[in-house]
Amino acid sequence: MSTTTRGFSGRRRQRTDGRLPPGQYDVGDAFPVLSAGPTPRVDLGTWDLTVQGQVDHVARWTWEDFTALPHEDITVDLHCVTAWSKFDTRWRGVSLDTLLEGISPGGSFVSAFCDGGYTTNLPLADLTGGRAWAVDGYGGAPLEPVHGGPVRLLVPHLYLWKSAKWLRGIAVTEHDEPGFWERFGYHGYGDPWREQRYAGG
Ligand SMILES: Nc1nc2c(c(=O)[nH]1)N[C@H]1C(S)=C(S)[C@@H](COP(=O)(O)O)O[C@H]1N2
Ligand SMILES: [Mo]
């Protein structure tokens, strides 16, 4: 259910079902693209995904390995710190529980890293328990490059800047090390329900 209200910046849909976090609006069918740089060209022949850093062994999947992992369909709401939320988005991907299976982490944080150099930090615990995925499908099709294809991180319970596009791996770290936007003042954790948009806010 959504209703339409007219605000200072145009038409912004509101929801009345409790699924809109504070300060957000429903963007509807639009899917904005927010990237800090150009969309990287990714060669699937040399692409890999790794779990590395403070671990007893590095786990690595080639594209062929990754596509053979068990995939699941995911329907979730997205919340961007720039205030748009998008509801019932449909993704397909591999649970981080699968990728982290058998890893002995020597730290309780991670830095997700990407083609193009983007990074973002999260508590390792937030990637477990069926709450995070490495996704390669969106809306029943392969994930488009502008939205992070071939593979992006999807962590829908945190603001969308934590869902790193063009994901190449997860580095386990001992300390919480600020990533790209976190170094510019974004919040270290980024819970949309607590409006953790900026550090100190
Ligand atoms: N590699 C990478 N991942 C990224 C970004 C980026 O610039 N580079 N932007 C982040 C931000 S700020 C947002 S809001 C979302 C936007 O995802 P979208 O372009 O699919 O809407 O991607 C996040 N992941
Ligand atoms: Mo963002």
Coordinates of N, CA and C and ligand atoms in Angstrom, one line a residue:
M1 N 0.8 -1.2 0.0 CA 0.0 0.0 0.0 C 0.9 1.2 0.0
S2 N 0.6 2.2 -0.9 CA 1.4 3.4 -0.8 C 0.4 4.5 -1.2
T3 N 0.7 5.7 -0.6 CA -0.1 6.9 -1.0 C 0.9 7.9 -1.5
T4 N 0.4 8.9 -2.2 CA 1.2 9.9 -2.8 C 1.0 11.2 -2.1
T5 N 2.2 11.8 -1.7 CA 2.1 13.2 -1.1 C 3.0 14.1 -1.9
R6 N 2.7 15.3 -1.9 CA 3.6 16.3 -2.6 C 4.4 17.0 -1.6
G7 N 5.7 16.9 -1.7 CA 6.6 17.5 -0.8 C 7.4 18.7 -1.5
F8 N 8.3 19.3 -0.8 CA 9.1 20.4 -1.4 C 9.9 19.9 -2.6
S9 N 10.3 18.7 -2.6 CA 11.1 18.2 -3.7 C 10.3 17.3 -4.7
G10 N 9.0 17.6 -4.8 CA 8.3 16.8 -5.8 C 7.4 15.8 -5.1
R11 N 7.1 14.7 -5.9 CA 6.2 13.7 -5.5 C 6.9 12.6 -4.8
R12 N 6.7 12.4 -3.5 CA 7.4 11.4 -2.7 C 6.4 10.5 -2.1
R13 N 6.4 9.2 -2.5 CA 5.5 8.3 -2.0 C 5.8 7.9 -0.5
Q14 N 4.8 7.8 0.3 CA 5.0 7.3 1.7 C 4.3 6.0 1.8
R15 N 4.7 5.2 2.8 CA 4.1 4.0 3.1 C 3.5 4.0 4.5
T16 N 2.4 3.2 4.6 CA 1.8 3.2 5.9 C 1.8 1.9 6.6
D17 N 2.7 1.0 6.1 CA 2.7 -0.4 6.6 C 3.9 -0.7 7.5
G18 N 4.6 0.4 7.9 CA 5.7 0.2 8.9 C 7.0 -0.3 8.2
R19 N 7.1 -0.3 6.9 CA 8.3 -0.8 6.3 C 9.2 0.3 5.8
L20 N 8.8 1.6 6.0 CA 9.7 2.7 5.6 C 10.4 3.2 6.8
P21 N 11.8 3.1 6.8 CA 12.5 3.6 7.9 C 12.4 5.1 8.0
P22 N 12.7 5.7 9.2 CA 12.6 7.1 9.4 C 13.4 7.9 8.4
G23 N 12.8 9.0 7.8 CA 13.5 9.9 6.9 C 13.7 9.4 5.5
Q24 N 13.0 8.2 5.2 CA 13.1 7.6 3.9 C 11.8 7.9 3.1
Y25 N 11.9 7.8 1.8 CA 10.7 7.8 0.9 C 10.7 6.6 0.0
D26 N 9.6 6.2 -0.5 CA 9.5 5.0 -1.4 C 9.7 5.5 -2.9
V27 N 10.8 5.0 -3.5 CA 11.1 5.5 -4.8 C 10.3 4.8 -5.9
G28 N 9.5 3.8 -5.5 CA 8.6 3.2 -6.5 C 9.4 2.3 -7.4
D29 N 9.1 2.3 -8.7 CA 9.7 1.4 -9.7 C 11.1 1.8 -10.1
A30 N 11.5 3.0 -9.8 CA 12.8 3.5 -10.2 C 13.9 2.7 -9.5
F31 N 15.1 2.6 -10.1 CA 16.2 2.0 -9.4 C 17.4 2.9 -9.7
P32 N 17.6 3.9 -8.8 CA 18.7 4.8 -9.1 C 20.0 4.1 -9.1
V33 N 21.0 4.6 -9.8 CA 22.4 4.1 -9.8 C 23.2 5.1 -9.0
L34 N 23.9 4.6 -8.0 CA 24.9 5.5 -7.3 C 26.2 4.8 -7.3
S35 N 27.2 5.4 -7.9 CA 28.5 4.8 -8.0 C 29.5 6.0 -7.8
A36 N 30.6 5.7 -7.1 CA 31.6 6.7 -6.8 C 32.5 6.9 -8.0
G37 N 32.5 5.9 -8.9 CA 33.4 6.0 -10.1 C 32.7 5.3 -11.3
P38 N 33.5 5.1 -12.3 CA 32.9 4.4 -13.5 C 32.7 2.9 -13.2
T39 N 31.8 2.4 -14.0 CA 31.5 0.9 -13.9 C 32.7 0.2 -14.4
P40 N 33.3 -0.7 -13.6 CA 34.5 -1.4 -14.1 C 34.2 -2.4 -15.1
R41 N 35.1 -2.7 -16.1 CA 34.9 -3.8 -17.0 C 35.5 -5.0 -16.3
V42 N 34.7 -6.1 -16.2 CA 35.1 -7.3 -15.5 C 35.2 -8.4 -16.5
D43 N 36.4 -9.1 -16.4 CA 36.7 -10.2 -17.3 C 36.4 -11.5 -16.5
L44 N 35.3 -12.2 -16.8 CA 34.9 -13.4 -16.1 C 36.0 -14.5 -16.1
G45 N 36.8 -14.5 -17.1 CA 37.9 -15.5 -17.3 C 38.9 -15.4 -16.2
T46 N 39.1 -14.2 -15.7 CA 40.1 -14.0 -14.6 C 39.5 -13.6 -13.3
W47 N 38.2 -13.4 -13.3 CA 37.5 -13.0 -12.1 C 37.6 -14.1 -11.0
D48 N 37.7 -13.6 -9.8 CA 37.6 -14.6 -8.7 C 37.0 -13.8 -7.5
L49 N 36.5 -14.6 -6.5 CA 35.9 -14.1 -5.3 C 36.7 -14.8 -4.2
T50 N 37.2 -14.0 -3.2 CA 38.0 -14.6 -2.1 C 37.5 -14.2 -0.8
V51 N 37.7 -15.1 0.2 CA 37.6 -14.7 1.6 C 39.0 -14.8 2.1
Q52 N 39.6 -13.7 2.6 CA 41.0 -13.6 2.9 C 41.2 -12.7 4.2
G53 N 42.4 -12.3 4.4 CA 42.7 -11.5 5.6 C 43.0 -12.4 6.7
Q54 N 42.4 -12.1 7.9 CA 42.7 -12.8 9.1 C 41.9 -14.1 9.1
V55 N 42.4 -15.1 8.3 CA 41.7 -16.4 8.2 C 42.8 -17.4 8.1
D56 N 42.5 -18.7 8.5 CA 43.5 -19.7 8.5 C 43.9 -20.2 7.1
H57 N 42.9 -20.0 6.2 CA 43.3 -20.3 4.8 C 42.4 -19.4 3.9
V58 N 42.9 -19.1 2.7 CA 42.1 -18.2 1.8 C 41.2 -19.1 1.1
A59 N 39.9 -18.7 1.0 CA 38.9 -19.4 0.2 C 38.8 -18.6 -1.1
R60 N 38.7 -19.4 -2.3 CA 38.7 -18.7 -3.6 C 37.7 -19.4 -4.5
W61 N 36.9 -18.7 -5.2 CA 36.0 -19.2 -6.2 C 36.3 -18.5 -7.5
T62 N 36.4 -19.3 -8.6 CA 36.4 -18.7 -9.9 C 35.0 -18.4 -10.3
W63 N 34.7 -17.8 -11.4 CA 33.3 -17.6 -11.9 C 32.6 -18.9 -12.0
E64 N 33.3 -19.9 -12.6 CA 32.7 -21.2 -12.8 C 32.3 -21.8 -11.4
D65 N 33.3 -21.7 -10.4 CA 33.0 -22.2 -9.1 C 31.8 -21.5 -8.5
F66 N 31.8 -20.2 -8.6 CA 30.7 -19.4 -8.0 C 29.3 -19.7 -8.5
T67 N 29.3 -19.9 -9.8 CA 27.9 -20.2 -10.4 C 27.5 -21.5 -10.0
A68 N 28.4 -22.4 -9.6 CA 28.0 -23.8 -9.2 C 27.6 -23.9 -7.8
L69 N 27.8 -22.8 -7.0 CA 27.4 -22.8 -5.6 C 25.9 -22.8 -5.5
P70 N 25.3 -23.3 -4.4 CA 23.9 -23.2 -4.2 C 23.4 -21.8 -4.1
H71 N 22.4 -21.4 -5.0 CA 21.9 -20.1 -5.1 C 20.5 -20.1 -4.4
E72 N 20.1 -18.9 -4.0 CA 18.7 -18.8 -3.5 C 18.1 -17.5 -4.0
D73 N 16.8 -17.5 -4.0 CA 16.0 -16.3 -4.4 C 15.7 -15.5 -3.1
I74 N 15.9 -14.2 -3.3 CA 15.8 -13.3 -2.1 C 14.9 -12.1 -2.5
T75 N 13.9 -11.8 -1.7 CA 13.1 -10.6 -1.9 C 13.2 -9.7 -0.7
V76 N 13.8 -8.5 -0.9 CA 14.1 -7.6 0.2 C 13.9 -6.2 -0.1
D77 N 13.8 -5.3 0.9 CA 13.7 -3.9 0.7 C 15.1 -3.3 0.8
L78 N 15.3 -2.2 0.0 CA 16.6 -1.5 0.0 C 16.4 -0.1 0.6
H79 N 17.4 0.3 1.3 CA 17.4 1.7 1.9 C 18.7 2.4 1.7
C80 N 18.6 3.4 0.8 CA 19.8 4.2 0.5 C 19.9 5.4 1.5
V81 N 21.1 5.7 1.9 CA 21.3 6.8 2.8 C 20.9 8.2 2.2
T82 N 20.8 8.3 0.9 CA 20.3 9.5 0.2 C 18.8 9.6 0.3
A83 N 18.1 8.7 1.0 CA 16.7 8.8 1.5 C 15.7 8.0 0.6
W84 N 16.2 7.4 -0.5 CA 15.2 6.5 -1.2 C 15.2 5.1 -0.7
S85 N 14.1 4.5 -0.6 CA 13.9 3.1 -0.3 C 13.2 2.4 -1.5
K86 N 13.5 1.2 -1.7 CA 12.9 0.4 -2.8 C 12.5 -0.9 -2.2
F87 N 11.2 -1.2 -2.5 CA 10.6 -2.3 -1.8 C 10.4 -3.6 -2.7
D88 N 10.5 -4.7 -2.0 CA 10.3 -6.0 -2.7 C 11.2 -6.2 -3.9
T89 N 12.5 -5.9 -3.7 CA 13.4 -6.1 -4.8 C 13.8 -7.6 -4.8
R90 N 13.9 -8.2 -6.0 CA 14.1 -9.6 -6.2 C 15.5 -9.9 -6.7
W91 N 16.2 -10.7 -5.9 CA 17.6 -11.0 -6.2 C 17.8 -12.5 -6.2
R92 N 19.0 -12.9 -6.8 CA 19.4 -14.3 -6.7 C 20.9 -14.3 -6.4
G93 N 21.2 -15.2 -5.4 CA 22.6 -15.2 -5.1 C 23.0 -16.3 -4.1
V94 N 24.2 -16.2 -3.6 CA 24.8 -17.2 -2.7 C 24.8 -16.5 -1.3
S95 N 24.3 -17.3 -0.3 CA 24.4 -16.8 1.1 C 25.8 -16.6 1.5
L96 N 26.1 -15.6 2.3 CA 27.4 -15.4 2.8 C 27.7 -16.5 3.9
D97 N 26.6 -17.2 4.4 CA 26.8 -18.3 5.3 C 27.6 -19.4 4.5
T98 N 27.2 -19.6 3.3 CA 27.9 -20.6 2.4 C 29.3 -20.2 2.2
L99 N 29.6 -18.9 1.9 CA 31.0 -18.5 1.5 C 31.9 -18.5 2.8
L100 N 31.3 -18.4 3.9 CA 32.1 -18.3 5.2 C 32.2 -19.6 5.9
E101 N 31.5 -20.6 5.3 CA 31.5 -22.0 5.9 C 33.0 -22.5 6.0
G102 N 33.4 -23.0 7.2 CA 34.7 -23.6 7.4 C 35.8 -22.6 7.5
I103 N 35.5 -21.3 7.5 CA 36.5 -20.3 7.7 C 36.7 -20.1 9.2
S104 N 38.0 -20.1 9.7 CA 38.3 -19.7 11.1 C 38.7 -18.3 11.1
P105 N 37.8 -17.4 11.4 CA 38.2 -16.0 11.4 C 39.0 -15.6 12.6
G106 N 40.1 -14.8 12.3 CA 40.9 -14.2 13.4 C 40.6 -12.8 13.7
G107 N 39.3 -12.4 13.5 CA 38.9 -11.1 13.8 C 37.4 -11.0 13.6
S108 N 36.7 -10.0 14.1 CA 35.2 -10.0 14.0 C 34.7 -8.9 13.1
F109 N 35.6 -8.3 12.2 CA 35.1 -7.3 11.3 C 35.5 -7.8 9.9
V110 N 34.9 -7.2 8.9 CA 35.3 -7.5 7.5 C 35.4 -6.1 6.7
S111 N 36.3 -6.2 5.7 CA 36.3 -5.1 4.7 C 35.9 -5.8 3.4
A112 N 34.8 -5.4 2.8 CA 34.4 -5.9 1.5 C 35.2 -5.1 0.5
F113 N 35.8 -5.8 -0.5 CA 36.6 -5.0 -1.5 C 36.1 -5.4 -2.9
C114 N 36.4 -4.5 -3.9 CA 35.7 -4.5 -5.2 C 36.7 -4.2 -6.3
D115 N 36.3 -4.6 -7.5 CA 36.9 -4.0 -8.7 C 36.6 -2.5 -8.7
G116 N 37.6 -1.7 -9.0 CA 37.4 -0.3 -9.0 C 37.9 0.4 -7.7
G117 N 38.2 -0.5 -6.6 CA 38.8 0.0 -5.4 C 37.9 0.4 -4.3
Y118 N 36.6 0.3 -4.5 CA 35.6 0.6 -3.4 C 35.8 -0.4 -2.3
T119 N 35.6 0.1 -1.0 CA 35.6 -0.8 0.1 C 34.5 -0.4 1.1
T120 N 34.0 -1.3 1.9 CA 33.1 -0.9 3.0 C 33.3 -1.9 4.1
N121 N 33.2 -1.4 5.3 CA 33.4 -2.3 6.5 C 32.1 -2.7 7.2
L122 N 32.1 -3.9 7.7 CA 31.0 -4.4 8.4 C 31.4 -5.4 9.5
P123 N 30.6 -5.5 10.6 CA 30.9 -6.6 11.5 C 30.7 -8.0 10.8
L124 N 31.6 -8.9 11.0 CA 31.5 -10.2 10.4 C 30.1 -10.9 10.7
A125 N 29.6 -10.6 12.0 CA 28.4 -11.2 12.4 C 27.2 -10.8 11.5
D126 N 27.3 -9.6 10.9 CA 26.2 -9.1 10.1 C 26.1 -9.8 8.7
L127 N 27.2 -10.6 8.4 CA 27.2 -11.3 7.1 C 26.6 -12.7 7.3
T128 N 26.3 -13.1 8.6 CA 25.9 -14.5 8.9 C 24.4 -14.5 9.3
G129 N 23.9 -15.7 9.3 CA 22.5 -15.8 9.8 C 21.5 -15.5 8.7
G130 N 21.9 -15.7 7.4 CA 20.9 -15.5 6.4 C 20.5 -14.1 6.1
R131 N 21.5 -13.2 6.4 CA 21.2 -11.7 6.2 C 22.1 -11.0 5.2
A132 N 22.9 -11.8 4.5 CA 23.8 -11.2 3.5 C 24.1 -12.2 2.4
W133 N 24.2 -11.7 1.2 CA 24.4 -12.6 0.0 C 25.4 -11.9 -1.0
A134 N 26.0 -12.8 -1.8 CA 26.7 -12.4 -2.9 C 25.8 -12.7 -4.1
V135 N 25.3 -11.6 -4.7 CA 24.2 -11.8 -5.7 C 24.7 -11.6 -7.1
D136 N 24.2 -12.5 -8.0 CA 24.6 -12.3 -9.4 C 23.3 -12.3 -10.3
G137 N 22.1 -12.2 -9.7 CA 20.9 -12.0 -10.4 C 20.0 -11.0 -9.8
Y138 N 19.3 -10.3 -10.7 CA 18.3 -9.3 -10.2 C 17.1 -9.3 -11.1
G139 N 15.9 -9.4 -10.5 CA 14.7 -9.3 -11.3 C 14.6 -10.4 -12.4
G140 N 15.2 -11.6 -12.1 CA 15.1 -12.7 -13.0 C 16.1 -12.7 -14.1
A141 N 17.1 -11.8 -14.1 CA 18.1 -11.7 -15.1 C 19.4 -11.6 -14.5
P142 N 20.5 -11.8 -15.2 CA 21.8 -11.6 -14.7 C 22.0 -10.1 -14.2
L143 N 22.6 -9.9 -13.1 CA 22.8 -8.6 -12.5 C 23.5 -7.7 -13.5
E144 N 22.9 -6.5 -13.8 CA 23.5 -5.6 -14.7 C 24.8 -4.9 -14.2
P145 N 25.7 -4.6 -15.0 CA 27.0 -4.0 -14.6 C 26.8 -2.7 -13.7
V146 N 25.9 -1.9 -14.1 CA 25.7 -0.6 -13.4 C 25.2 -0.8 -11.9
H147 N 24.5 -2.0 -11.7 CA 24.1 -2.3 -10.4 C 25.0 -3.3 -9.6
G148 N 26.2 -3.5 -10.2 CA 27.2 -4.3 -9.5 C 27.6 -5.6 -10.1
G149 N 27.0 -5.9 -11.3 CA 27.3 -7.2 -11.9 C 28.7 -7.2 -12.4
P150 N 29.4 -8.4 -12.3 CA 28.7 -9.7 -12.2 C 28.2 -10.1 -10.8
V151 N 28.9 -9.6 -9.8 CA 28.5 -10.0 -8.4 C 28.6 -8.8 -7.5
R152 N 27.5 -8.6 -6.7 CA 27.6 -7.6 -5.6 C 27.2 -8.2 -4.3
L153 N 27.7 -7.5 -3.3 CA 27.2 -7.9 -1.9 C 25.8 -7.3 -1.7
L154 N 25.0 -8.0 -1.0 CA 23.7 -7.5 -0.7 C 23.5 -7.7 0.8
V155 N 23.4 -6.6 1.5 CA 23.2 -6.6 3.0 C 22.1 -5.7 3.3
P156 N 20.8 -6.2 3.1 CA 19.7 -5.2 3.0 C 19.3 -4.7 4.4
H157 N 19.8 -5.2 5.5 CA 19.4 -4.6 6.8 C 20.3 -3.4 7.1
L158 N 21.2 -3.1 6.3 CA 22.1 -1.9 6.5 C 21.9 -1.0 5.3
Y159 N 22.2 0.3 5.4 CA 22.1 1.2 4.3 C 22.9 0.7 3.1
L160 N 22.4 1.0 1.9 CA 22.8 0.4 0.7 C 24.3 0.6 0.3
W161 N 25.0 1.6 1.0 CA 26.4 1.7 0.6 C 27.2 0.6 1.1
K162 N 26.6 -0.2 2.1 CA 27.3 -1.4 2.6 C 27.2 -2.6 1.5
S163 N 26.3 -2.5 0.6 CA 26.1 -3.5 -0.4 C 27.0 -3.2 -1.6
A164 N 28.3 -3.6 -1.4 CA 29.4 -3.3 -2.4 C 29.2 -3.9 -3.7
K165 N 29.2 -3.1 -4.8 CA 29.0 -3.5 -6.1 C 30.4 -4.0 -6.7
W166 N 30.4 -4.9 -7.7 CA 31.6 -5.4 -8.3 C 32.5 -6.1 -7.2
L167 N 31.8 -6.8 -6.4 CA 32.5 -7.5 -5.2 C 33.6 -8.5 -5.7
R168 N 34.7 -8.4 -5.1 CA 35.8 -9.4 -5.4 C 36.2 -10.1 -4.1
G169 N 35.8 -9.7 -3.0 CA 36.1 -10.5 -1.8 C 35.8 -9.8 -0.5
I170 N 36.1 -10.6 0.5 CA 35.8 -10.2 1.9 C 37.1 -10.4 2.6
A171 N 37.7 -9.4 3.2 CA 38.9 -9.5 4.1 C 38.5 -9.4 5.5
V172 N 38.8 -10.5 6.3 CA 38.5 -10.5 7.7 C 39.6 -9.6 8.4
T173 N 39.1 -8.7 9.2 CA 40.1 -7.8 9.9 C 39.9 -7.9 11.4
E174 N 40.9 -7.6 12.1 CA 40.9 -7.6 13.6 C 40.1 -6.4 14.1
H175 N 40.3 -5.3 13.5 CA 39.7 -4.0 13.9 C 38.7 -3.6 12.9
D176 N 37.8 -2.7 13.3 CA 36.8 -2.2 12.3 C 37.5 -1.1 11.6
E177 N 37.8 -1.3 10.3 CA 38.6 -0.3 9.5 C 37.6 0.4 8.5
P178 N 37.5 1.7 8.7 CA 36.5 2.4 7.8 C 36.8 2.2 6.3
G179 N 35.7 2.0 5.5 CA 35.9 1.9 4.1 C 35.8 3.2 3.4
F180 N 35.4 3.1 2.1 CA 35.4 4.3 1.2 C 34.5 5.4 1.8
W181 N 33.2 5.2 1.9 CA 32.3 6.2 2.4 C 32.4 6.5 3.9
E182 N 32.8 5.5 4.6 CA 33.0 5.6 6.1 C 34.1 6.6 6.4
R183 N 35.2 6.6 5.5 CA 36.2 7.6 5.7 C 35.8 9.0 5.4
F184 N 34.7 9.2 4.6 CA 34.1 10.5 4.3 C 33.1 10.9 5.3
G185 N 32.9 10.1 6.4 CA 32.0 10.6 7.4 C 30.7 9.8 7.5
Y186 N 30.5 8.8 6.6 CA 29.3 7.9 6.8 C 29.5 7.1 8.1
H187 N 28.4 6.7 8.6 CA 28.4 5.9 9.8 C 29.1 4.6 9.7
G188 N 29.8 4.2 10.8 CA 30.5 2.9 10.7 C 29.6 1.7 10.5
Y189 N 28.4 1.7 11.1 CA 27.5 0.6 11.0 C 26.4 0.8 10.0
G190 N 25.6 1.9 10.1 CA 24.6 2.2 9.0 C 23.3 1.5 9.1
D191 N 22.7 1.5 10.3 CA 21.3 0.9 10.5 C 20.3 1.9 10.1
P192 N 19.5 1.6 9.0 CA 18.5 2.6 8.6 C 17.4 2.8 9.6
W193 N 17.1 1.8 10.4 CA 16.0 2.0 11.4 C 16.4 2.9 12.6
R194 N 17.8 3.0 12.8 CA 18.3 4.0 13.8 C 18.8 5.2 13.1
E195 N 18.6 5.4 11.8 CA 19.1 6.5 11.0 C 20.5 6.8 11.3
Q196 N 21.3 5.7 11.2 CA 22.8 5.9 11.3 C 23.4 6.3 10.0
R197 N 23.1 7.5 9.6 CA 23.6 8.0 8.3 C 25.0 8.4 8.4
Y198 N 25.4 9.3 9.3 CA 26.7 9.8 9.4 C 27.3 9.6 10.8
A199 N 28.6 9.5 10.8 CA 29.4 9.3 12.0 C 29.0 10.4 13.0
G200 N 28.8 10.0 14.3 CA 28.4 10.9 15.3 C 27.0 11.3 15.2
G201 N 26.2 10.9 14.2 CA 24.8 11.2 14.1 C 23.9 10.1 14.6
Ligands
LIG1 N1 31.9 -0.8 -5.7 C1 31.0 0.1 -5.3 N2 29.9 -0.3 -4.6 C2 29.0 0.5 -4.2 C3 29.1 1.9 -4.5 C4 30.2 2.3 -5.3 O1 30.4 3.5 -5.6 N3 31.1 1.4 -5.7 N4 28.1 2.8 -4.1 C5 27.4 2.4 -2.9 C6 26.3 3.2 -2.7 S1 26.6 4.7 -1.9 C7 25.0 2.9 -2.9 S2 23.7 3.8 -2.5 C8 24.7 1.6 -3.7 C9 23.9 1.9 -4.9 O2 23.6 0.7 -5.6 P1 22.8 0.9 -7.0 O3 23.7 1.7 -7.9 O4 22.6 -0.5 -7.5 O5 21.5 1.6 -6.7 O6 25.9 0.9 -4.0 C10 26.9 0.9 -3.1 N5 27.9 0.1 -3.5
MO2 MO 24.6 5.6 -1.2

